[in-house]
Amino acid sequence: MLDLAILGLLDENDLHGYELRKRLGDLVGLRLAISFGSLYPALTRLEKHGLITAVSATPVEAPPRSPMSGSLAGELAAFGAQRRAATGIARGTRGKKVYGITDAGRRRLVELLSDPDVSDDRAFPLRVAFCRNLTPADRLALFERRRAELAQRVEQRSRAQSDGRVNAYLRSLRERDHAALAADVAWLDTLIASERAVLAETDPPGGSPT
Amino acid sequence: MLDLAILGLLDENDLHGYELRKRLGDLVGLRLAISFGSLYPALTRLEKHGLITAVSATPVEAPPRSPMSGSLAGELAAFGAQRRAATGIARGTRGKKVYGITDAGRRRLVELLSDPDVSDDRAFPLRVAFCRNLTPADRLALFERRRAELAQRVEQRSRAQSDGRVNAYLRSLRERDHAALAADVAWLDTLIASERAVLAETDPPGGSPT
DNA sequence: GTCATCATGTAAGCCGTTACATGATTGC
DNA sequence: GCAATCATGTAACGGCTTACATGATGAC
């Protein structure tokens, strides 16, 4: 799951570990605040496997680093950054290790997104977050598999539900659970519908008459 | 979390490990299919700590083990539990290790239910499932703490949300996330309301005027 | 010059998993 | 007798956490 998150984010931007973690935090809300203790080893591992690579320079965008965006301070900081670059102390090459994704990494990302197993509730939102890397058809397949998975869970629940000894809290809990599942299915239905629309648009409207 | 589940279930019924696991499965739907590899060591540990104890006999209820239930079979099993060798049918004393909760275990259960930290999304449903072991006031406090936690998450989301570069999938994901949170808050509100009603009933309707 | 923040990393440990090993009971 | 299920356990490992250690940079 961590791999997916890292590859997905690096596919959008070159980033260093610290920044990567921040992005993860507000990516989906997602309750996904990975700790450094797992992030850095993961980065090292991915680099060793050739899926990402350390690119020494340019943190991608002009980093608006501090809230006190007073133009004076900002320009001073920018000036300092250049000076330091000139003198070889440049922030961006020294302490920081900026990573970028490789072609192999991109392939791996698609592979992770295409995994037929959609039962992991934590990972699925991540896969949706980065699913722009899939073809419309594969995206559709992903959503439909997930929908089937959830539908199956609904069915399972309704089967096992009828044991007599349930107190009010248990019942309430089950109702909540059921409602959440139903909402998720409905959400997937909207995703599926819009993906079908995209596919219909891409295909010749007349269709291919065999 | 496992401890909570085990103690909660054993507080309802004496059970052996195998059965315990099955109950966990359909307790809340809850995506909580604990494996034996963690269940049995946990039982051993809890027993060592005196929170549960092995009670050799009586699987609690007449176990409707096979479709050919019939009161006869049930009574034979109950009988056999005491004098097993007589019929050779009873499977309730030999291989099985039936556990029951101790007073210390019950205290521990209440302690776990009362833990002020309500941020664990997996554990919270379990706590609701067993919250009948709390006083109405403590139950109310539990629900309210959880509501506050979720409200805080909502707030957090709405703050971090406004970074420009979000594609359609990310946006959809966030909407889903937000809807799920809102639904959960609404659910807690119903729990809170009904708990308040209980408290109002218990308290003298005149209240204590100060 | 000192403190907060940014930044990277290691070590130990927790909590759970899968895989493996064993054996009793029952149906056929 | 043999297979399926019930039942208990151990061993190895996985993924992530917390705590710890280190150091650079920038604000004041």
XYZ file of C-alpha atoms (C1' of nucleotides) in Angstrom:
476
model
C 0.000 0.000 0.000
C 2.840 2.301 0.836
C 4.429 1.507 -2.508
C 1.257 2.466 -4.296
C 1.061 5.761 -2.456
C 4.681 6.643 -3.092
C 4.652 5.723 -6.759
C 1.364 7.485 -7.311
C 2.548 10.709 -5.750
C 5.932 10.645 -7.449
C 4.193 10.126 -10.749
C 2.672 13.559 -10.264
C 5.721 15.327 -8.877
C 9.291 14.724 -7.907
C 9.327 14.890 -4.138
C 11.498 14.259 -1.126
C 10.406 12.088 1.780
C 9.310 14.752 4.172
C 7.121 16.458 1.598
C 5.799 13.107 0.409
C 4.477 12.410 3.848
C 2.683 15.709 4.055
C 0.998 15.072 0.713
C -0.125 11.677 1.876
C -1.782 13.303 4.827
C -4.141 15.518 2.849
C -4.408 13.303 -0.204
C -7.667 11.737 0.716
C -7.944 12.631 4.309
C -7.769 8.878 4.214
C -6.424 8.425 7.708
C -3.133 7.806 6.013
C -0.427 9.468 8.035
C 2.467 7.187 7.303
C 5.329 7.501 9.729
C 8.896 8.245 8.723
C 9.961 4.991 10.214
C 8.263 3.169 7.380
C 8.498 5.823 4.708
C 12.262 6.167 4.446
C 13.031 2.466 4.367
C 10.357 2.118 1.703
C 12.010 4.819 -0.388
C 15.377 3.134 -0.069
C 13.865 -0.166 -1.080
C 12.036 1.261 -4.082
C 15.198 2.966 -5.227
C 17.155 -0.245 -4.915
C 14.564 -1.944 -7.090
C 14.885 0.758 -9.688
C 11.300 1.941 -9.398
C 12.265 5.391 -8.241
C 15.496 7.324 -8.523
C 17.118 10.136 -6.616
C 17.136 13.338 -8.651
C 19.368 15.718 -6.832
C 17.927 19.074 -7.807
C 14.832 21.268 -8.189
C 12.033 20.506 -5.780
C 9.705 20.806 -8.763
C 7.833 24.006 -7.995
C 9.048 27.218 -6.517
C 8.459 26.154 -2.925
C 6.236 28.675 -1.093
C 7.841 27.611 2.125
C 6.521 29.974 4.757
C 3.079 31.482 5.435
C 4.571 34.915 5.998
C 4.515 35.573 2.267
C 5.734 39.111 2.657
C 7.344 39.863 -0.662
C 10.529 41.113 0.922
C 11.147 37.988 2.953
C 10.151 35.852 0.002
C 12.580 37.489 -2.339
C 15.303 37.424 0.212
C 14.757 33.703 0.620
C 14.773 33.188 -3.122
C 17.938 35.196 -3.371
C 19.488 33.139 -0.641
C 18.598 29.966 -2.437
C 20.438 31.119 -5.513
C 23.442 32.294 -3.560
C 23.663 29.011 -1.812
C 23.381 27.181 -5.080
C 26.268 29.216 -6.320
C 28.335 28.385 -3.279
C 27.393 24.724 -3.302
C 25.233 24.763 -0.196
C 21.986 24.754 -2.129
C 19.064 23.533 -0.155
C 17.750 20.858 -2.441
C 20.965 19.039 -3.015
C 22.389 18.710 0.451
C 20.076 17.445 3.124
C 17.139 16.688 0.920
C 16.858 13.688 -1.286
C 14.377 14.343 -4.049
C 13.003 11.267 -5.748
C 11.454 10.791 -9.146
C 9.625 7.851 -10.632
C 11.252 5.707 -13.328
C 9.661 3.937 -16.278
C 9.831 0.693 -14.357
C 8.152 2.485 -11.489
C 5.345 3.635 -13.744
C 4.836 0.104 -14.968
C 4.761 -1.122 -11.399
C 2.222 1.550 -10.534
C -0.100 0.374 -13.299
C 0.427 -3.167 -12.116
C -0.591 -2.279 -8.573
C -3.633 -0.394 -9.844
C -4.643 -3.372 -11.981
C -4.414 -5.956 -9.215
C -7.627 -8.016 -9.400
C -7.864 -8.182 -5.611
C -10.067 -5.286 -4.527
C -10.814 -6.451 -1.010
C -8.390 -4.137 0.766
C -10.459 -1.296 2.174
C -7.492 0.864 2.996
C -5.840 0.500 -0.367
C -8.863 0.955 -2.589
C -9.273 4.712 -2.103
C -5.616 5.088 -2.974
C -6.166 3.185 -6.158
C -9.008 5.485 -7.084
C -6.845 8.467 -6.273
C -4.256 7.393 -8.833
C -6.477 5.610 -11.321
C -5.901 8.245 -13.985
C -2.883 6.116 -14.825
C -5.190 3.391 -16.114
C -6.982 3.194 -19.416
C -10.710 3.941 -19.210
C -11.459 0.271 -19.753
C -9.177 -0.840 -16.911
C -10.588 1.846 -14.692
C -14.075 0.614 -15.368
C -12.975 -2.916 -14.572
C -11.475 -1.740 -11.278
C -14.680 0.000 -10.217
C -16.833 -2.916 -11.238
C -14.726 -5.423 -9.377
C -14.952 -3.316 -6.274
C -18.665 -2.975 -6.669
C -19.014 -6.731 -6.915
C -16.896 -7.142 -3.795
C -19.113 -4.797 -1.806
C -22.296 -6.339 -3.166
C -21.015 -9.664 -1.970
C -20.451 -8.287 1.486
C -23.959 -6.936 1.612
C -25.298 -10.336 0.712
C -23.149 -12.016 3.321
C -24.440 -9.703 6.014
C -28.073 -10.239 5.219
C -27.562 -13.975 5.447
C -25.894 -14.109 8.861
C -28.024 -11.421 10.392
C -30.882 -13.339 11.900
C -29.457 -14.618 15.164
C -31.871 -13.728 17.891
C -29.721 -12.331 20.672
C -28.882 -8.855 19.464
C -29.114 -5.834 21.671
C -30.019 -2.365 20.491
C -26.399 -1.262 20.050
C -25.553 -4.220 17.899
C -28.590 -3.581 15.770
C -27.754 0.070 15.363
C -24.204 -0.867 14.464
C -25.387 -3.229 11.788
C -27.706 -0.668 10.322
C -24.896 1.831 10.172
C -22.687 -0.760 8.580
C -25.283 -1.581 6.009
C -25.918 2.053 5.199
C -22.207 2.683 4.747
C -21.919 -0.246 2.379
C -24.935 0.888 0.414
C -23.536 4.402 0.119
C -20.255 3.009 -1.126
C -21.995 0.927 -3.744
C -23.942 3.968 -4.883
C -20.726 5.942 -5.111
C -19.144 3.262 -7.249
C -22.209 3.298 -9.457
C -21.632 6.949 -10.231
C -17.989 6.267 -11.019
C -18.957 3.364 -13.250
C -21.591 5.402 -15.037
C -19.250 8.269 -15.794
C -16.555 5.876 -16.943
C -18.999 4.196 -19.293
C -19.867 7.590 -20.659
C -16.214 8.246 -21.383
C -15.888 4.915 -23.145
C -19.003 5.519 -25.228
C -17.590 8.859 -26.254
C -14.248 7.406 -27.233
C -15.780 4.587 -29.210
C -17.392 5.609 -32.455
C -20.978 6.447 -31.527
C -22.241 4.120 -34.229
C -20.418 1.274 -32.549
C -18.511 -1.409 -34.390
C -21.080 -3.544 -36.216
C -19.090 -6.771 -36.198
C -8.509 -4.713 19.958
C -8.403 -8.482 20.067
C -8.583 -8.358 23.837
C -11.673 -6.205 23.669
C -13.350 -8.589 21.254
C -12.513 -11.662 23.294
C -13.543 -10.211 26.616
C -16.722 -8.778 25.141
C -17.796 -12.062 23.652
C -16.868 -14.107 26.699
C -18.863 -11.733 28.838
C -21.929 -12.884 26.925
C -21.090 -16.586 26.777
C -18.439 -19.056 27.745
C -16.808 -20.078 24.498
C -13.887 -21.985 23.076
C -11.466 -20.490 20.574
C -12.880 -21.945 17.429
C -16.389 -20.802 18.204
C -15.120 -17.426 19.361
C -13.657 -16.814 15.971
C -16.889 -17.638 14.205
C -18.774 -15.204 16.412
C -16.289 -12.502 15.660
C -16.950 -12.995 12.003
C -20.637 -12.195 12.113
C -20.555 -9.868 15.083
C -20.593 -6.667 13.159
C -19.740 -7.874 9.745
C -16.927 -5.590 10.756
C -14.301 -7.099 8.475
C -13.001 -8.748 11.607
C -11.975 -12.294 10.799
C -9.212 -12.803 13.285
C -6.914 -15.689 12.478
C -6.168 -18.554 14.812
C -2.547 -17.637 14.774
C -3.347 -14.569 16.820
C -6.443 -15.790 18.614
C -4.957 -18.716 20.517
C -1.876 -16.940 21.783
C -4.160 -14.117 22.887
C -6.323 -16.550 24.839
C -3.264 -18.034 26.500
C -2.042 -14.584 27.417
C -5.384 -13.443 28.795
C -5.635 -16.591 30.866
C -2.158 -16.073 32.237
C -3.172 -12.570 33.281
C -6.222 -13.928 35.039
C -8.715 -12.084 32.849
C -10.248 -15.260 31.526
C -10.221 -18.784 32.849
C -10.619 -22.213 31.341
C -13.900 -23.786 32.379
C -13.716 -27.367 31.317
C -17.393 -28.167 30.824
C -20.736 -27.055 29.336
C -20.505 -25.161 26.065
C -23.093 -22.825 27.556
C -26.065 -23.390 25.308
C -27.332 -26.583 23.805
C -25.151 -26.444 20.726
C -27.263 -26.895 17.574
C -24.318 -28.536 15.901
C -25.881 -30.300 12.934
C -29.070 -29.937 10.887
C -30.355 -33.073 12.617
C -30.708 -31.024 15.794
C -33.696 -32.372 17.696
C -34.046 -31.917 21.431
C -32.866 -35.458 21.951
C -29.437 -34.805 20.507
C -29.169 -31.598 22.519
C -29.915 -33.304 25.759
C -27.627 -36.164 24.983
C -24.825 -33.687 24.415
C -25.558 -31.933 27.694
C -25.604 -35.220 29.469
C -22.452 -36.361 27.797
C -20.678 -33.219 28.850
C -20.803 -34.557 32.358
C -20.258 -38.223 31.765
C -18.664 -38.154 28.428
C -17.498 -41.704 28.017
C -20.988 -43.101 28.494
C -22.357 -42.320 25.068
C -19.192 -41.290 23.302
C -21.105 -38.490 21.587
C -20.260 -35.514 23.702
C -17.653 -33.262 22.200
C -17.385 -30.609 24.789
C -14.804 -31.706 27.277
C -12.058 -33.407 25.347
C -10.279 -31.383 22.730
C -12.047 -28.153 23.440
C -10.931 -25.560 25.877
C -13.905 -23.475 26.919
C -13.072 -20.111 28.426
C -15.058 -17.881 30.698
C -14.464 -14.311 31.790
C -13.332 -13.531 35.336
C -14.176 -10.544 37.504
C -10.810 -9.056 36.675
C -11.640 -9.623 33.016
C -14.897 -7.768 33.391
C -13.095 -4.867 35.009
C -10.585 -4.877 32.184
C -13.407 -4.894 29.655
C -14.947 -1.803 31.200
C -11.517 -0.218 31.249
C -11.046 -0.852 27.547
C -14.503 0.500 26.796
C -13.783 3.620 28.819
C -10.480 4.469 27.141
C -10.612 8.184 26.292
C -8.869 7.579 22.956
C -11.599 7.106 20.364
C -9.487 7.587 17.260
C -9.185 3.930 16.342
C -11.659 3.329 13.531
C -11.421 -0.428 13.705
C -11.885 -0.624 17.437
C -14.731 1.820 17.842
C -17.483 -0.367 16.381
C -16.370 -3.107 18.735
C -16.694 -0.754 21.645
C -20.214 0.110 20.612
C -20.987 -3.573 20.232
C -20.105 -4.197 23.873
C -21.015 -0.859 25.376
C -23.913 -2.342 27.318
C -21.244 -3.027 29.915
C -20.951 0.701 30.570
C -23.203 2.919 32.621
C -25.497 5.150 30.559
C -23.383 8.155 31.494
C -20.142 6.509 30.372
C -21.802 5.323 27.206
C -22.916 8.847 26.458
C -19.394 10.086 27.075
C -18.017 7.467 24.689
C -20.377 8.494 21.917
C -19.740 12.168 22.447
C -15.989 11.773 22.403
C -16.243 9.877 19.163
C -18.508 12.507 17.688
C -16.009 15.199 18.597
C -13.235 13.175 16.995
C -15.147 12.869 13.748
C -16.181 16.517 13.784
C -12.540 17.402 14.126
C -11.692 15.309 11.098
C -14.370 17.039 9.066
C -12.925 20.380 10.009
C -9.427 19.265 9.152
C -10.551 18.128 5.717
C -12.275 21.351 4.854
C -9.168 23.291 5.774
C -6.683 21.334 3.652
C -9.022 20.886 0.742
C -8.275 23.878 -1.407
C -5.128 22.884 -3.231
C -5.743 23.459 -6.900
C -4.416 20.377 -8.603
C -7.137 17.814 -8.013
C -8.467 15.596 -10.736
C -12.032 14.319 -10.956
C -11.276 11.063 -9.156
C -9.667 12.782 -6.235
C -12.612 15.121 -5.966
C -15.090 12.270 -6.064
C -13.080 10.455 -3.441
C -13.167 13.428 -1.156
C -16.863 13.849 -1.550
C -17.378 10.223 -0.690
C -15.115 10.602 2.284
C -16.967 13.627 3.488
C -20.345 11.968 3.043
C -19.178 8.942 4.992
C -17.966 11.122 7.833
C -21.197 13.085 7.874
C -23.231 9.890 7.959
C -21.179 8.636 10.865
C -21.686 11.834 12.779
C -25.421 11.615 12.159
C -25.393 8.048 13.389
C -23.618 9.051 16.566
C -26.168 11.801 17.043
C -28.949 9.248 17.131
C -27.013 7.170 19.658
C -26.369 10.238 21.762
C -29.974 11.311 21.624
C -31.299 7.941 22.712
C -28.751 7.739 25.487
C -29.757 11.147 26.741
C -33.338 9.976 26.746
C -32.368 7.043 28.929
C -30.535 9.313 31.326
C -33.452 11.733 31.528
C -35.718 8.840 32.364
C -33.426 7.530 35.069
C -32.896 10.922 36.645
C -35.842 12.342 38.534
C -37.768 14.362 35.923
C -37.622 17.394 38.171
C -33.840 17.368 37.936
C -31.528 18.756 40.575
C -31.987 22.537 40.602
C -28.858 24.436 41.601
C 23.368 31.228 20.001
C 19.457 29.032 20.561
C 15.078 27.283 19.347
C 11.658 25.545 16.027
C 11.180 23.342 11.921
C 12.770 20.671 8.170
C 14.891 16.448 6.967
C 16.754 11.673 7.113
C 17.527 7.722 9.046
C 17.897 3.281 12.583
C 16.140 -0.002 16.230
C 12.844 -2.174 18.808
C 8.498 -3.679 19.162
C 3.313 -4.488 18.361
C -0.208 -6.603 16.190
C -1.591 -9.154 13.091
C -0.968 -12.526 9.146
C 0.086 -17.074 6.545
C 1.958 -21.493 6.661
C 2.837 -25.398 9.058
C 2.007 -29.287 12.430
C -1.016 -31.988 15.174
C -4.810 -34.483 16.657
C -9.915 -35.625 17.961
C -14.578 -36.639 16.129
C -17.917 -37.929 12.933
C -19.942 -39.424 8.532
C -19.663 -42.641 5.049
C -10.201 -46.957 7.067
C -10.589 -42.377 5.097
C -11.907 -37.833 4.374
C -14.039 -33.667 6.222
C -14.636 -30.858 9.860
C -13.612 -29.261 14.380
C -10.053 -27.760 17.322
C -5.571 -26.124 19.117
C -1.393 -24.673 18.714
C 3.712 -22.964 16.866
C 6.992 -20.455 13.676
C 8.187 -17.216 10.533
C 7.329 -13.252 8.681
C 5.086 -8.511 7.161
C 3.888 -3.923 7.660
C 3.600 -0.364 10.315
C 4.386 2.205 14.761
C 7.032 4.618 18.422
C 11.201 6.064 20.178
C 15.642 7.319 19.426
C 19.694 9.622 17.075
C 21.431 13.039 14.016
C 22.044 17.120 11.664
C 20.935 21.254 8.520
C 18.435 25.693 8.049
C 16.116 29.840 9.263
C 13.930 33.058 12.632
C 14.740 36.014 16.252
